[in-house]
Amino acid sequence: THNDGGGPKKQVLYAINREGKTRAAFPVVGPRFHDWEDIAIDDSGHLYLGDIGNNDSKEDKLAVYEIDEPDPTSGTGSISPKRGWTLKFPGAPFDCESLFIWKNYGYVISKVFDNARAQVFRFPLENTNEPLTLELVATTKIESPVTGADISADGSLLGLVSKAGAYVYRIDGNVARVTNVEPHHTKLKDQHIEGYCFVPDGLLATSERRNIFLFTDPAFCGK
């Protein structure tokens, strides 16, 4: 997990247990983060750090960095990104707090207000020094600011969380299906959830209030 925001004091990757106790801390050195908002993982043990926050839509670019997942039993030590991507908006800039990885693409989700529907965009995980323009993949029916996302290891489920609650879509590997598939929805109130990830026994969520939630309903476990 990580703290919201940017600057050297907040550029730290933390390993915590299910009770929320810190087990290790790894400062991220190299790039200076503007607004770190999410972490994602691929199927090869790489973590992706999303410097994607854009409050008031003032920034015209986002950034994502790849690192090797550190061993939480190794104590502490700084880590540096192996690769990075600069992302451009296909139109007007928007705020963003959600990142997930599927196959050879990274995906981000717009955090929008005033009952606008959240949209899913992607970018290729190719080696390049040039900015990449985000590509629209799907428009959800969620009319509440999305603050976290994850995809199950097998790609069958996509989880999104917003101020209106937690959603799980059965997409069977096709992210574009969130446009039409009806999700399983669990309402939440005033929890300020920002971290969201699938685990073997369900879907784990963390909030800005330092609470940890585990959803074990069959819909959250792919059953």
PDB file of C-alpha atoms in Angstrom:
ATOM      1  CA  THR A   1       0.000   0.000   0.000  1.00  0.00           C
ATOM      2  CA  HIS A   2       1.026   3.662  -0.133  1.00  0.00           C
ATOM      3  CA  ASN A   3       0.099   7.158   0.954  1.00  0.00           C
ATOM      4  CA  ASP A   4      -1.913   9.482  -1.236  1.00  0.00           C
ATOM      5  CA  GLY A   5      -0.125  12.394  -2.877  1.00  0.00           C
ATOM      6  CA  GLY A   6       3.450  13.114  -3.921  1.00  0.00           C
ATOM      7  CA  GLY A   7       6.852  14.227  -2.682  1.00  0.00           C
ATOM      8  CA  PRO A   8       9.748  12.170  -1.239  1.00  0.00           C
ATOM      9  CA  LYS A   9       8.114  11.555   2.146  1.00  0.00           C
ATOM     10  CA  LYS A  10       5.069  10.011   0.462  1.00  0.00           C
ATOM     11  CA  GLN A  11       6.938   8.004  -2.171  1.00  0.00           C
ATOM     12  CA  VAL A  12       7.104   4.893   0.011  1.00  0.00           C
ATOM     13  CA  LEU A  13       5.750   1.421  -0.737  1.00  0.00           C
ATOM     14  CA  TYR A  14       4.539  -0.333   2.425  1.00  0.00           C
ATOM     15  CA  ALA A  15       3.985  -4.024   3.099  1.00  0.00           C
ATOM     16  CA  ILE A  16       1.204  -4.528   5.638  1.00  0.00           C
ATOM     17  CA  ASN A  17      -0.559  -7.557   7.049  1.00  0.00           C
ATOM     18  CA  ARG A  18      -4.315  -8.148   7.242  1.00  0.00           C
ATOM     19  CA  GLU A  19      -4.442  -6.354  10.595  1.00  0.00           C
ATOM     20  CA  GLY A  20      -2.901  -3.236   9.036  1.00  0.00           C
ATOM     21  CA  LYS A  21       0.492  -3.505  10.737  1.00  0.00           C
ATOM     22  CA  THR A  22       3.506  -2.361   8.703  1.00  0.00           C
ATOM     23  CA  ARG A  23       5.980  -5.149   7.947  1.00  0.00           C
ATOM     24  CA  ALA A  24       8.349  -3.338   5.588  1.00  0.00           C
ATOM     25  CA  ALA A  25       8.821   0.024   3.868  1.00  0.00           C
ATOM     26  CA  PHE A  26      10.537   0.721   0.556  1.00  0.00           C
ATOM     27  CA  PRO A  27      11.192   4.323  -0.568  1.00  0.00           C
ATOM     28  CA  VAL A  28      10.694   4.768  -4.323  1.00  0.00           C
ATOM     29  CA  VAL A  29      13.563   6.792  -5.798  1.00  0.00           C
ATOM     30  CA  GLY A  30      14.046   8.285  -9.240  1.00  0.00           C
ATOM     31  CA  PRO A  31      10.958  10.030 -10.572  1.00  0.00           C
ATOM     32  CA  ARG A  32       9.160  12.597  -8.453  1.00  0.00           C
ATOM     33  CA  PHE A  33       5.520  11.653  -8.056  1.00  0.00           C
ATOM     34  CA  HIS A  34       2.873  14.332  -8.411  1.00  0.00           C
ATOM     35  CA  ASP A  35      -0.090  12.376  -7.003  1.00  0.00           C
ATOM     36  CA  TRP A  36       0.377   8.642  -6.427  1.00  0.00           C
ATOM     37  CA  GLU A  37      -3.099   7.085  -6.464  1.00  0.00           C
ATOM     38  CA  ASP A  38      -2.910   3.343  -7.119  1.00  0.00           C
ATOM     39  CA  ILE A  39      -0.838   0.158  -7.381  1.00  0.00           C
ATOM     40  CA  ALA A  40      -1.441  -2.714  -9.801  1.00  0.00           C
ATOM     41  CA  ILE A  41       0.203  -6.090 -10.394  1.00  0.00           C
ATOM     42  CA  ASP A  42       0.737  -8.317 -13.432  1.00  0.00           C
ATOM     43  CA  ASP A  43       1.116 -12.089 -13.598  1.00  0.00           C
ATOM     44  CA  SER A  44       4.928 -11.919 -13.528  1.00  0.00           C
ATOM     45  CA  GLY A  45       5.410 -10.297 -10.121  1.00  0.00           C
ATOM     46  CA  HIS A  46       5.792  -6.730 -11.350  1.00  0.00           C
ATOM     47  CA  LEU A  47       4.098  -3.847  -9.586  1.00  0.00           C
ATOM     48  CA  TYR A  48       2.861  -0.754 -11.393  1.00  0.00           C
ATOM     49  CA  LEU A  49       2.765   2.542  -9.549  1.00  0.00           C
ATOM     50  CA  GLY A  50       0.134   4.970 -10.787  1.00  0.00           C
ATOM     51  CA  ASP A  51       1.107   8.634 -10.525  1.00  0.00           C
ATOM     52  CA  ILE A  52      -2.279   9.363 -12.033  1.00  0.00           C
ATOM     53  CA  GLY A  53      -4.102  11.734  -9.689  1.00  0.00           C
ATOM     54  CA  ASN A  54      -5.296  14.894 -11.380  1.00  0.00           C
ATOM     55  CA  ASN A  55      -7.311  16.996  -8.962  1.00  0.00           C
ATOM     56  CA  ASP A  56      -9.274  19.719 -10.740  1.00  0.00           C
ATOM     57  CA  SER A  57      -7.955  18.262 -14.027  1.00  0.00           C
ATOM     58  CA  LYS A  58      -5.031  20.679 -14.032  1.00  0.00           C
ATOM     59  CA  GLU A  59      -2.443  18.231 -15.416  1.00  0.00           C
ATOM     60  CA  ASP A  60      -2.259  17.343 -19.109  1.00  0.00           C
ATOM     61  CA  LYS A  61      -0.315  14.076 -18.573  1.00  0.00           C
ATOM     62  CA  LEU A  62      -0.279  11.075 -16.219  1.00  0.00           C
ATOM     63  CA  ALA A  63       2.534   8.633 -15.424  1.00  0.00           C
ATOM     64  CA  VAL A  64       2.838   4.931 -14.566  1.00  0.00           C
ATOM     65  CA  TYR A  65       6.021   3.148 -13.417  1.00  0.00           C
ATOM     66  CA  GLU A  66       6.970  -0.533 -13.256  1.00  0.00           C
ATOM     67  CA  ILE A  67       9.035  -2.086 -10.444  1.00  0.00           C
ATOM     68  CA  ASP A  68       9.898  -5.606  -9.341  1.00  0.00           C
ATOM     69  CA  GLU A  69       7.795  -6.460  -6.303  1.00  0.00           C
ATOM     70  CA  PRO A  70      10.141  -6.310  -3.288  1.00  0.00           C
ATOM     71  CA  ASP A  71      10.313  -9.100  -0.726  1.00  0.00           C
ATOM     72  CA  PRO A  72       8.506  -7.861   2.409  1.00  0.00           C
ATOM     73  CA  THR A  73      10.697 -10.116   4.568  1.00  0.00           C
ATOM     74  CA  SER A  74      13.870  -8.362   3.408  1.00  0.00           C
ATOM     75  CA  GLY A  75      13.342  -5.338   5.659  1.00  0.00           C
ATOM     76  CA  THR A  76      13.837  -1.983   3.986  1.00  0.00           C
ATOM     77  CA  GLY A  77      15.696  -0.583   1.022  1.00  0.00           C
ATOM     78  CA  SER A  78      14.964   1.848  -1.767  1.00  0.00           C
ATOM     79  CA  ILE A  79      13.547   0.694  -5.088  1.00  0.00           C
ATOM     80  CA  SER A  80      13.730   2.296  -8.527  1.00  0.00           C
ATOM     81  CA  PRO A  81      11.365   1.911 -11.490  1.00  0.00           C
ATOM     82  CA  LYS A  82      12.486  -0.338 -14.341  1.00  0.00           C
ATOM     83  CA  ARG A  83      10.202   1.268 -16.918  1.00  0.00           C
ATOM     84  CA  GLY A  84       7.792   4.152 -17.136  1.00  0.00           C
ATOM     85  CA  TRP A  85       5.043   5.515 -19.346  1.00  0.00           C
ATOM     86  CA  THR A  86       3.808   9.050 -19.870  1.00  0.00           C
ATOM     87  CA  LEU A  87       0.101   9.113 -20.723  1.00  0.00           C
ATOM     88  CA  LYS A  88      -1.800  11.763 -22.645  1.00  0.00           C
ATOM     89  CA  PHE A  89      -5.548  12.282 -22.602  1.00  0.00           C
ATOM     90  CA  PRO A  90      -7.543  11.622 -25.801  1.00  0.00           C
ATOM     91  CA  GLY A  91      -9.600  14.739 -25.072  1.00  0.00           C
ATOM     92  CA  ALA A  92     -10.121  17.000 -22.094  1.00  0.00           C
ATOM     93  CA  PRO A  93      -8.048  16.025 -19.015  1.00  0.00           C
ATOM     94  CA  PHE A  94      -9.802  14.150 -16.197  1.00  0.00           C
ATOM     95  CA  ASP A  95      -9.028  13.017 -12.667  1.00  0.00           C
ATOM     96  CA  CYS A  96      -8.014   9.382 -12.158  1.00  0.00           C
ATOM     97  CA  GLU A  97      -7.378   7.137  -9.123  1.00  0.00           C
ATOM     98  CA  SER A  98      -7.598   3.589 -10.495  1.00  0.00           C
ATOM     99  CA  LEU A  99      -5.089   1.365 -12.304  1.00  0.00           C
ATOM    100  CA  PHE A 100      -5.066  -2.312 -13.268  1.00  0.00           C
ATOM    101  CA  ILE A 101      -3.021  -4.492 -15.635  1.00  0.00           C
ATOM    102  CA  TRP A 102      -4.371  -7.108 -18.024  1.00  0.00           C
ATOM    103  CA  LYS A 103      -2.336  -8.937 -20.648  1.00  0.00           C
ATOM    104  CA  ASN A 104      -0.175  -6.363 -22.457  1.00  0.00           C
ATOM    105  CA  TYR A 105      -2.106  -3.273 -21.416  1.00  0.00           C
ATOM    106  CA  GLY A 106      -2.473  -0.946 -18.475  1.00  0.00           C
ATOM    107  CA  TYR A 107      -5.943   0.403 -17.731  1.00  0.00           C
ATOM    108  CA  VAL A 108      -7.063   3.567 -15.930  1.00  0.00           C
ATOM    109  CA  ILE A 109     -10.558   4.722 -15.029  1.00  0.00           C
ATOM    110  CA  SER A 110     -11.797   8.284 -15.053  1.00  0.00           C
ATOM    111  CA  LYS A 111     -12.927   9.713 -11.737  1.00  0.00           C
ATOM    112  CA  VAL A 112     -15.780  11.966 -12.772  1.00  0.00           C
ATOM    113  CA  PHE A 113     -18.458  13.957 -10.977  1.00  0.00           C
ATOM    114  CA  ASP A 114     -21.926  15.451 -11.547  1.00  0.00           C
ATOM    115  CA  ASN A 115     -23.431  12.040 -12.424  1.00  0.00           C
ATOM    116  CA  ALA A 116     -21.092  11.521 -15.390  1.00  0.00           C
ATOM    117  CA  ARG A 117     -20.340   7.869 -16.155  1.00  0.00           C
ATOM    118  CA  ALA A 118     -16.904   6.457 -15.374  1.00  0.00           C
ATOM    119  CA  GLN A 119     -14.919   5.380 -18.443  1.00  0.00           C
ATOM    120  CA  VAL A 120     -12.162   2.796 -18.852  1.00  0.00           C
ATOM    121  CA  PHE A 121      -9.072   3.692 -20.905  1.00  0.00           C
ATOM    122  CA  ARG A 122      -5.991   1.648 -21.805  1.00  0.00           C
ATOM    123  CA  PHE A 123      -2.397   2.055 -22.977  1.00  0.00           C
ATOM    124  CA  PRO A 124       0.061  -0.556 -24.327  1.00  0.00           C
ATOM    125  CA  LEU A 125       2.862  -1.740 -22.043  1.00  0.00           C
ATOM    126  CA  GLU A 126       5.437  -1.257 -24.769  1.00  0.00           C
ATOM    127  CA  ASN A 127       8.902   0.203 -24.369  1.00  0.00           C
ATOM    128  CA  THR A 128       8.812   3.795 -25.535  1.00  0.00           C
ATOM    129  CA  ASN A 129      10.146   7.215 -24.625  1.00  0.00           C
ATOM    130  CA  GLU A 130       7.214   8.928 -26.312  1.00  0.00           C
ATOM    131  CA  PRO A 131       3.933   9.847 -24.566  1.00  0.00           C
ATOM    132  CA  LEU A 132       1.083   7.432 -25.232  1.00  0.00           C
ATOM    133  CA  THR A 133      -2.490   8.591 -25.830  1.00  0.00           C
ATOM    134  CA  LEU A 134      -5.065   6.761 -23.733  1.00  0.00           C
ATOM    135  CA  GLU A 135      -7.587   4.718 -25.732  1.00  0.00           C
ATOM    136  CA  LEU A 136     -11.231   4.523 -24.631  1.00  0.00           C
ATOM    137  CA  VAL A 137     -12.271   0.900 -24.035  1.00  0.00           C
ATOM    138  CA  ALA A 138     -15.614   1.079 -22.241  1.00  0.00           C
ATOM    139  CA  THR A 139     -18.127   3.355 -20.560  1.00  0.00           C
ATOM    140  CA  THR A 140     -19.630   2.040 -17.335  1.00  0.00           C
ATOM    141  CA  LYS A 141     -23.006   2.837 -15.838  1.00  0.00           C
ATOM    142  CA  ILE A 142     -21.373   4.009 -12.606  1.00  0.00           C
ATOM    143  CA  GLU A 143     -22.315   7.624 -11.950  1.00  0.00           C
ATOM    144  CA  SER A 144     -20.166   7.983  -8.844  1.00  0.00           C
ATOM    145  CA  PRO A 145     -16.437   8.844  -8.559  1.00  0.00           C
ATOM    146  CA  VAL A 146     -14.400   5.625  -8.973  1.00  0.00           C
ATOM    147  CA  THR A 147     -11.486   5.424  -6.526  1.00  0.00           C
ATOM    148  CA  GLY A 148     -10.056   1.914  -6.973  1.00  0.00           C
ATOM    149  CA  ALA A 149      -9.962  -1.085  -9.302  1.00  0.00           C
ATOM    150  CA  ASP A 150      -8.467  -4.533  -9.802  1.00  0.00           C
ATOM    151  CA  ILE A 151      -8.814  -7.508 -12.118  1.00  0.00           C
ATOM    152  CA  SER A 152      -8.719 -11.105 -10.922  1.00  0.00           C
ATOM    153  CA  ALA A 153      -5.632 -13.152 -11.790  1.00  0.00           C
ATOM    154  CA  ASP A 154      -7.514 -15.154 -14.435  1.00  0.00           C
ATOM    155  CA  GLY A 155      -9.205 -12.072 -15.898  1.00  0.00           C
ATOM    156  CA  SER A 156     -12.703 -13.341 -15.200  1.00  0.00           C
ATOM    157  CA  LEU A 157     -13.683 -10.582 -12.770  1.00  0.00           C
ATOM    158  CA  LEU A 158     -13.180  -6.830 -12.747  1.00  0.00           C
ATOM    159  CA  GLY A 159     -13.719  -5.012  -9.464  1.00  0.00           C
ATOM    160  CA  LEU A 160     -14.381  -1.268  -9.195  1.00  0.00           C
ATOM    161  CA  VAL A 161     -15.091   0.768  -6.087  1.00  0.00           C
ATOM    162  CA  SER A 162     -16.690   4.196  -5.941  1.00  0.00           C
ATOM    163  CA  LYS A 163     -18.355   6.407  -3.374  1.00  0.00           C
ATOM    164  CA  ALA A 164     -21.558   4.509  -4.185  1.00  0.00           C
ATOM    165  CA  GLY A 165     -20.069   1.140  -3.222  1.00  0.00           C
ATOM    166  CA  ALA A 166     -18.219  -1.896  -4.543  1.00  0.00           C
ATOM    167  CA  TYR A 167     -18.878  -3.410  -7.961  1.00  0.00           C
ATOM    168  CA  VAL A 168     -17.769  -6.690  -9.515  1.00  0.00           C
ATOM    169  CA  TYR A 169     -18.230  -7.423 -13.211  1.00  0.00           C
ATOM    170  CA  ARG A 170     -17.865 -10.844 -14.809  1.00  0.00           C
ATOM    171  CA  ILE A 171     -15.911  -9.954 -17.933  1.00  0.00           C
ATOM    172  CA  ASP A 172     -14.219 -13.279 -18.797  1.00  0.00           C
ATOM    173  CA  GLY A 173     -11.080 -11.558 -20.055  1.00  0.00           C
ATOM    174  CA  ASN A 174     -12.812  -8.863 -22.097  1.00  0.00           C
ATOM    175  CA  VAL A 175     -12.616  -5.483 -20.349  1.00  0.00           C
ATOM    176  CA  ALA A 176     -14.987  -3.919 -22.884  1.00  0.00           C
ATOM    177  CA  ARG A 177     -17.812  -6.028 -21.440  1.00  0.00           C
ATOM    178  CA  VAL A 178     -18.256  -3.618 -18.521  1.00  0.00           C
ATOM    179  CA  THR A 179     -20.257  -1.442 -20.928  1.00  0.00           C
ATOM    180  CA  ASN A 180     -23.118  -3.938 -20.989  1.00  0.00           C
ATOM    181  CA  VAL A 181     -22.652  -6.438 -18.133  1.00  0.00           C
ATOM    182  CA  GLU A 182     -24.673  -5.842 -14.972  1.00  0.00           C
ATOM    183  CA  PRO A 183     -22.343  -5.879 -11.960  1.00  0.00           C
ATOM    184  CA  HIS A 184     -22.804  -7.275  -8.481  1.00  0.00           C
ATOM    185  CA  HIS A 185     -23.110  -4.150  -6.302  1.00  0.00           C
ATOM    186  CA  THR A 186     -22.585  -3.770  -2.572  1.00  0.00           C
ATOM    187  CA  LYS A 187     -23.431  -0.367  -1.142  1.00  0.00           C
ATOM    188  CA  LEU A 188     -21.003   1.358   1.197  1.00  0.00           C
ATOM    189  CA  LYS A 189     -21.447   4.612   3.066  1.00  0.00           C
ATOM    190  CA  ASP A 190     -18.748   7.130   3.982  1.00  0.00           C
ATOM    191  CA  GLN A 191     -15.903   4.606   3.936  1.00  0.00           C
ATOM    192  CA  HIS A 192     -13.557   6.460   1.557  1.00  0.00           C
ATOM    193  CA  ILE A 193     -12.163   3.245   0.072  1.00  0.00           C
ATOM    194  CA  GLU A 194      -9.160   3.801  -2.198  1.00  0.00           C
ATOM    195  CA  GLY A 195      -7.329   0.444  -2.311  1.00  0.00           C
ATOM    196  CA  TYR A 196      -8.970  -2.546  -3.980  1.00  0.00           C
ATOM    197  CA  CYS A 197      -7.465  -5.949  -4.858  1.00  0.00           C
ATOM    198  CA  PHE A 198      -8.466  -9.541  -5.389  1.00  0.00           C
ATOM    199  CA  VAL A 199      -7.039 -12.090  -2.935  1.00  0.00           C
ATOM    200  CA  PRO A 200      -7.574 -15.869  -2.789  1.00  0.00           C
ATOM    201  CA  ASP A 201     -10.507 -15.561  -0.365  1.00  0.00           C
ATOM    202  CA  GLY A 202     -12.303 -12.627  -1.968  1.00  0.00           C
ATOM    203  CA  LEU A 203     -11.804  -8.934  -2.580  1.00  0.00           C
ATOM    204  CA  LEU A 204      -9.748  -6.832  -0.160  1.00  0.00           C
ATOM    205  CA  ALA A 205     -10.331  -3.107   0.241  1.00  0.00           C
ATOM    206  CA  THR A 206      -8.552  -0.438   2.281  1.00  0.00           C
ATOM    207  CA  SER A 207      -9.868   2.977   3.197  1.00  0.00           C
ATOM    208  CA  GLU A 208      -8.411   6.372   3.967  1.00  0.00           C
ATOM    209  CA  ARG A 209      -9.768   5.860   7.475  1.00  0.00           C
ATOM    210  CA  ARG A 210      -7.268   2.983   7.926  1.00  0.00           C
ATOM    211  CA  ASN A 211      -9.947   0.287   7.819  1.00  0.00           C
ATOM    212  CA  ILE A 212      -9.535  -2.989   5.930  1.00  0.00           C
ATOM    213  CA  PHE A 213     -12.527  -4.805   4.461  1.00  0.00           C
ATOM    214  CA  LEU A 214     -12.719  -8.309   2.996  1.00  0.00           C
ATOM    215  CA  PHE A 215     -15.655  -9.148   0.708  1.00  0.00           C
ATOM    216  CA  THR A 216     -16.230 -12.916   0.698  1.00  0.00           C
ATOM    217  CA  ASP A 217     -19.624 -13.147  -0.976  1.00  0.00           C
ATOM    218  CA  PRO A 218     -19.425 -15.685  -3.858  1.00  0.00           C
ATOM    219  CA  ALA A 219     -19.829 -12.870  -6.406  1.00  0.00           C
ATOM    220  CA  PHE A 220     -16.514 -11.416  -5.208  1.00  0.00           C
ATOM    221  CA  CYS A 221     -14.715 -14.755  -5.428  1.00  0.00           C
ATOM    222  CA  GLY A 222     -15.594 -15.824  -8.956  1.00  0.00           C
ATOM    223  CA  LYS A 223     -18.010 -18.511  -7.754  1.00  0.00           C
TER     224      LYS A 223
END
